[in-house]
Coordinates of C-alpha atoms and ligand atoms in Angstrom, one line a residue:
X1 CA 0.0 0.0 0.0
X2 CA 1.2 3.3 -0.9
X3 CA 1.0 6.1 1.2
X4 CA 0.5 9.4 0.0
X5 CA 2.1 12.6 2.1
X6 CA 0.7 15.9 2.4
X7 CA 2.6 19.2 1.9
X8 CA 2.9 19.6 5.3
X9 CA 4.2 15.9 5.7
X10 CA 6.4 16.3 3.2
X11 CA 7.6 19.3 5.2
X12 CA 8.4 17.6 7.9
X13 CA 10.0 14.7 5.9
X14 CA 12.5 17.8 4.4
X15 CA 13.7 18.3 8.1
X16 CA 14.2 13.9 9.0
X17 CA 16.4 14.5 5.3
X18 CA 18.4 17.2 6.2
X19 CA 19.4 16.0 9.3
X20 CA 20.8 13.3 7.9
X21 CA 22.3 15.2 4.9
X22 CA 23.6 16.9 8.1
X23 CA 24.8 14.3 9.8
X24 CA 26.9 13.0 6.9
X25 CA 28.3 16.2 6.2
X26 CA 29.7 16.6 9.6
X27 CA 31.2 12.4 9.0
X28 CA 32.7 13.9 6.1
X29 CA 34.5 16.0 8.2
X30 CA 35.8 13.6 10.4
X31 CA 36.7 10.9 7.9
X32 CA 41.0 10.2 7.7
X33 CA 43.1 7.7 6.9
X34 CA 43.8 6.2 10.1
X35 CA 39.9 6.4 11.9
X36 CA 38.0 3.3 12.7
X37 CA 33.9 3.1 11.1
X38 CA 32.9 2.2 14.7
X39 CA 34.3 5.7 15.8
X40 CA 32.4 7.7 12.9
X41 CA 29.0 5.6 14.0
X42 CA 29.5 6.8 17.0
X43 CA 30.0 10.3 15.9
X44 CA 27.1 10.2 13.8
X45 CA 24.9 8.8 16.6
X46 CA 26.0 11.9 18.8
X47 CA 25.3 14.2 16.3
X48 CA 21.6 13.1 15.4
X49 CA 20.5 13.2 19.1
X50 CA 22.0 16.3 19.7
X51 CA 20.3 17.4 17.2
X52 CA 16.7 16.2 18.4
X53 CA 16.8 12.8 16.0
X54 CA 16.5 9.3 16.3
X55 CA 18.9 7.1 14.8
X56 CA 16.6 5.1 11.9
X57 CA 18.5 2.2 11.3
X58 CA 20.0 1.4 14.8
X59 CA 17.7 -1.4 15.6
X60 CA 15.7 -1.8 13.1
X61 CA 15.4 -5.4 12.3
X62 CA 18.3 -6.2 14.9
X63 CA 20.9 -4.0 12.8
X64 CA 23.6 -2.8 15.5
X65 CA 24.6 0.8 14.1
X66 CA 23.6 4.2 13.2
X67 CA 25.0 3.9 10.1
X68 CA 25.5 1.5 7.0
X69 CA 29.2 1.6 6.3
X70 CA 30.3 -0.4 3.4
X71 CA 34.1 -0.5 2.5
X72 CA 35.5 -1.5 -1.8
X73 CA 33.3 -4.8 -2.7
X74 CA 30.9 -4.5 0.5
X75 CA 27.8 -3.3 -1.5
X76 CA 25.2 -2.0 0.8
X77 CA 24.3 -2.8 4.9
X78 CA 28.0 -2.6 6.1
X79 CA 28.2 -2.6 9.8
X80 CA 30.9 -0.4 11.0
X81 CA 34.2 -2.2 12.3
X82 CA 37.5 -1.0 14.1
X83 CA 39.4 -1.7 11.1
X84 CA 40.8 2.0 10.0
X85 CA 40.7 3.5 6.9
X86 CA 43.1 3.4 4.4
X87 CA 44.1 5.8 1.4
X88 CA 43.5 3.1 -1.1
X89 CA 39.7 2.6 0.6
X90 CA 36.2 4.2 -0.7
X91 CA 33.2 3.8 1.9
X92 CA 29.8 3.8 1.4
X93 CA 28.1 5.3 4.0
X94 CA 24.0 5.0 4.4
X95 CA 22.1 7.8 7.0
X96 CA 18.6 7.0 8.1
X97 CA 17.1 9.6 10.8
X98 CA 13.7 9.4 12.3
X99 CA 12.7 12.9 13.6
X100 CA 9.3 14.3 13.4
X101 CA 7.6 10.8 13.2
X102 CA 9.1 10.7 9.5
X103 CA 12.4 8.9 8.0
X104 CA 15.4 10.9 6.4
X105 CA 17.5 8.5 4.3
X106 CA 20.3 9.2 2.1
X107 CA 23.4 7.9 1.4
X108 CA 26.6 9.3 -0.3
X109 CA 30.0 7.1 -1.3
X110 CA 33.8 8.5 -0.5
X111 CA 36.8 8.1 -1.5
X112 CA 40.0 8.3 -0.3
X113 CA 42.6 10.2 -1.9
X114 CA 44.6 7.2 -3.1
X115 CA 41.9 6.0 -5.0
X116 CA 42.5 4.6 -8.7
X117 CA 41.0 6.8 -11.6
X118 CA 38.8 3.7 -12.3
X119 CA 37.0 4.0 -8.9
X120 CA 36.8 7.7 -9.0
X121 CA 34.7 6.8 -12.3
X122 CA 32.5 5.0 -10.4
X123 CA 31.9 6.7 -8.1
X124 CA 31.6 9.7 -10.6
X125 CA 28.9 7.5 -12.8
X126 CA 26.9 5.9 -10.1
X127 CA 26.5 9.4 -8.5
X128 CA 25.1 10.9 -12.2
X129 CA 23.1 7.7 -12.1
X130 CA 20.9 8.9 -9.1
X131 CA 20.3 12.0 -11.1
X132 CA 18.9 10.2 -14.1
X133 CA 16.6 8.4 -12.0
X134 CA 15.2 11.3 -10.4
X135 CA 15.1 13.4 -13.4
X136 CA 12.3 10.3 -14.4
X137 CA 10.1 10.9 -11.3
X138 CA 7.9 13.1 -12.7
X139 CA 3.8 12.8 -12.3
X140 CA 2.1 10.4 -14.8
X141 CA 5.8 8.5 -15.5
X142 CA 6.0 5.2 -14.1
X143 CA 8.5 3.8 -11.6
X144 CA 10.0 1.7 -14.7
X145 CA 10.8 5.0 -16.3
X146 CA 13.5 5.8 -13.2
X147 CA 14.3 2.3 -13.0
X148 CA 15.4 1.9 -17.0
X149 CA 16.7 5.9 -16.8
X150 CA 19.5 4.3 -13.7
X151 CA 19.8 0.9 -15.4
X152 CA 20.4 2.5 -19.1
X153 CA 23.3 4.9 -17.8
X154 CA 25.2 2.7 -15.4
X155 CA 25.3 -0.7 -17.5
X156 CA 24.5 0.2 -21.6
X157 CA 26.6 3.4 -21.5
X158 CA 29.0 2.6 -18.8
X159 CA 29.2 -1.1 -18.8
X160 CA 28.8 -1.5 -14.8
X161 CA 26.4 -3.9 -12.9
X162 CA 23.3 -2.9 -11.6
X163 CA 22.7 -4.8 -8.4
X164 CA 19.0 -6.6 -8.7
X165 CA 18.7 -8.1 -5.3
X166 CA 18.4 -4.8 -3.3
X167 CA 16.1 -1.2 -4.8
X168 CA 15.0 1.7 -3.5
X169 CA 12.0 2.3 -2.2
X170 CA 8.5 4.2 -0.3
X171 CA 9.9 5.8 2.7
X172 CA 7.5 7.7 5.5
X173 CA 6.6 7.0 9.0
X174 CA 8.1 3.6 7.9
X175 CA 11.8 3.0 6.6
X176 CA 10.2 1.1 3.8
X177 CA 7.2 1.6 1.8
X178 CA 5.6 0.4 -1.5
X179 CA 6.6 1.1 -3.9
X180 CA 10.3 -0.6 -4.6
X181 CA 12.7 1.3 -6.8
X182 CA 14.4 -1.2 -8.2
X183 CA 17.4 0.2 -10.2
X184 CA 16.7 -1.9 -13.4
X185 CA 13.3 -2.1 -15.6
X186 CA 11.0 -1.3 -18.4
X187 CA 10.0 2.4 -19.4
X188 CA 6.4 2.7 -18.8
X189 CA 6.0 -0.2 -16.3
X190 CA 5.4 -0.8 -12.4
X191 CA 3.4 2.0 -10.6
X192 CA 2.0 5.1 -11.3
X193 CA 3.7 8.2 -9.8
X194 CA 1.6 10.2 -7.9
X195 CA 2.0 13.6 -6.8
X196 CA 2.5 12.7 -2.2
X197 CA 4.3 9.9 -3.2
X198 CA 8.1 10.3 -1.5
X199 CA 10.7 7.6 -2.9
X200 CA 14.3 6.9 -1.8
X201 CA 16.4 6.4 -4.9
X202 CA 19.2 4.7 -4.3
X203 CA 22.2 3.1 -7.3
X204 CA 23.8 0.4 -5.9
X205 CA 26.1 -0.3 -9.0
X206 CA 28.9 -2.5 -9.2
X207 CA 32.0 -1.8 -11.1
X208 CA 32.0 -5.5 -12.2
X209 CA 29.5 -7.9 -12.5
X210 CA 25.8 -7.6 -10.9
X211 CA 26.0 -10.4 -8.5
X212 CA 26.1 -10.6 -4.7
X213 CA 26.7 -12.3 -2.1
X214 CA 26.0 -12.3 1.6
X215 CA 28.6 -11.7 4.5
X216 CA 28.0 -14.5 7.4
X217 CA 27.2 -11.3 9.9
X218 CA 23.7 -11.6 7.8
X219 CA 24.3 -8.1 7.0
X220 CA 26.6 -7.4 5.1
X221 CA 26.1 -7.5 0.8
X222 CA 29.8 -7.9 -1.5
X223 CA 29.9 -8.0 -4.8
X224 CA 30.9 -11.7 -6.0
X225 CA 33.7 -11.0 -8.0
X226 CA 35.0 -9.0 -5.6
X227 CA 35.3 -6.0 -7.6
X228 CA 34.6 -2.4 -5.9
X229 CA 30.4 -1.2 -5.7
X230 CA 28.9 2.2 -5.4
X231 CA 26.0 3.3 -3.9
X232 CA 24.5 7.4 -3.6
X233 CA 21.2 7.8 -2.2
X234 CA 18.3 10.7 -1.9
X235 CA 14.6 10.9 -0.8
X236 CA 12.4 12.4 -3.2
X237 CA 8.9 13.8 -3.2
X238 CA 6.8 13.3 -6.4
X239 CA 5.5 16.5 -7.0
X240 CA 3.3 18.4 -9.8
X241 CA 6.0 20.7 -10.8
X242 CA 8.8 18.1 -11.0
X243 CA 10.7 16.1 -8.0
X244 CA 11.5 18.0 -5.1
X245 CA 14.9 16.4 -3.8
X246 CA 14.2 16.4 0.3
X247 CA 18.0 15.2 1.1
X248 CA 21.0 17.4 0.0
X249 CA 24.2 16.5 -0.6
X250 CA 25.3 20.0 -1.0
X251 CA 26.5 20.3 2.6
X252 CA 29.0 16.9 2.0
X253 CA 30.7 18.5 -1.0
X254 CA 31.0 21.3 1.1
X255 CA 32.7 19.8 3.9
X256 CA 34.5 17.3 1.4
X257 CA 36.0 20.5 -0.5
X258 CA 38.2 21.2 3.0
X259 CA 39.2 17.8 3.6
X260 CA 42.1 16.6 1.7
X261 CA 41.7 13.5 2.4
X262 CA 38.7 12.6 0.2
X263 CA 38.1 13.2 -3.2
X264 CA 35.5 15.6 -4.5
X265 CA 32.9 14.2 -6.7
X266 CA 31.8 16.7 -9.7
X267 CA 29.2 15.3 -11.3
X268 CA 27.7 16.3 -15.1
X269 CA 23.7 16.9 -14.6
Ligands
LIG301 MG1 19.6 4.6 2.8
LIG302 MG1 17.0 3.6 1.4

C-alpha cells in the first residue's frame, strides 16, 4: 500500500532529510586515513541526538549501528568495524534519521585520496546515475521510467552492474514503503507516480558484475567477484511541478572540499 504525504508531511520529511544530509556532512569531516567506522558511527549517533533525531537504522530489524558503512566490494548494509581507513579505501556510508515521526535516508559514497581513476569513475557514474533516475520521477511516469533511466546509464553506457537483489524504495513514517525502486526495468511499467508519493532512490552499482553475495554477519552484501560497488542515495517527493529532492548532498561537497583526504565528486547533470 502506498502512502501518500501531504505538503505539510512532506515538510516535515524535508527536516528527518536534512538531518541526515547533516549528519553525513559533519562524518565527512571527520573521515581520515587512520579512523576506525565504529568511531564515525558513534559520531554520527552523537550528532543526530544532539540534534533532536533518532537514529533510523540502529535497531531496526536487529541492525547494531547508526549507520551502513560499506568499504570497496561490500555493496550496501555494512556494519561499521575498528578496522581503520586506508588511502586506497572508498566507503559507502548509508544515514537514516527518524525525527518528526518521518524517515530521512540518504546515502553518499567517499573516497580516499589514493583512489584509482577507475574507482573515482564509479563513483563519478553511479553518482550521475541517481540524477537520471530522479530526473524520471515526474507525475504520470511510471517507476520503470527511473528504473530503466538508472539501469540505461550505469550498464549500456557505462558497462557497470546494476545490483538486482536490493532497490529503493517508499519511505514515511516507515523506513520502507511500496513502492520498490528497483534500479533496473521497463520504461512505462510498475506503478504510477503520484503527486504525495516520496521515494528513496538509491544506485547500488557495481563496477563488475551484478551479483552478490552475503557476509556470514547476515548483514553485510559484496559484490561476487570481488570488484569495488557504489551506492548514492536521496529521498524524493513526487511533485506536480517536478521532484523536489528532500535530502541534499550539497552540505558533504562542502565539507569534502576542505578535507584533503577525500576526493570531491563533480558530477555532469
Ligand atoms: Mg539509505
Ligand atoms: Mg534507502
Amino acid at each position: 500500500m502506498i502512502y501518500y504525504k501531504t505538503y505539510e508531511e512532506i515538510e516535515l520529511m524535508r527536516e528527518s532529510n536534512l538531518l541526515v544530509s547533516k549528519t553525513l556532512a559533519h562524518i565527512a569531516g571527520i573521515l581520515k586515513v587512520g579512523i576506525n567506522g565504529k568511531r564515525v558511527d558513534l559520531e554520527a549517533e552523537t550528532f543526530i541526538r544532539d540534534h533532536g533525531g533518532i537514529p533510523g537504522f540502529k535497531g531496526y530489524r536487529g541492525f547494531p549501528s547508526t549507520l551502513c558503512m560499506s568499504v570497496n566490494d561490500a555493496v550496501v548494509h555494512g556494519i561499521p568495524t575498528e578496522k581503520e581507513f586506508k588511502p586506497s579505501d572508498m566507503v559507502s556510508i548509508d544515514c537514516g534519521v527518524v525525527l518528526n515521526g518521518f524517515y530521512g535516508d540518504c546515502a553518499f559514497s567517499f573516497g580516499f585520496y589514493e583512489i584509482s581513476d577507475n574507482l573515482k569513475k564509479l563513483l563519478k557514474v553511479t553518482r550521475e546515475s541517481l540524477y537520471k533516475g530522479i530526473g524520471a520521477a515526474l507525475v504520470g511516469n511510471r517507476v520503470g521510467d527511473i528504473s530503466y533511466a538508472i539501469q540505461h546509464y550505469c550498464e549500456k553506457v557505462n558497462g557497470y552492474g546494476i545490483v538486482r537483489e536490493l532497490v529503493g524504495h517508499g519511505v514515511g513514517k516507515n523506513l520502507h514503503e511500496d513502492p520498490e525502486i528497483p534500479n533496473f526495468g521497463q520504461k512505462g511499467k510498475g506503478p504510477l507516480l503520484k503527486e504525495g508519493i516520496v521515494i528513496a532512490i538509491e544506485p547500488m552499482v557495481n563496477m563488475g558484475s551484478r551479483g552478490v553475495k552475503q557476509l556470514s554477519d547476515g548483514w553485510t552484501i559484496l559484490t561476487k567477484d570481488g570488484k569495488p560497488s557504489a551506492h548514492f542515495e536521496h529521498s524524493v517527493a513526487i511533485k506536480r511541478d517536478g521532484p523536489d529532492i528532500l535530502s541534499d548532498h550539497s552540505y558533504i561537497d562542502a565539507v569534502i572540499k576542505n578535507n584533503a583526504e577525500i576526493i570531491n565528486i563533480s558530477i555532469n547533470c
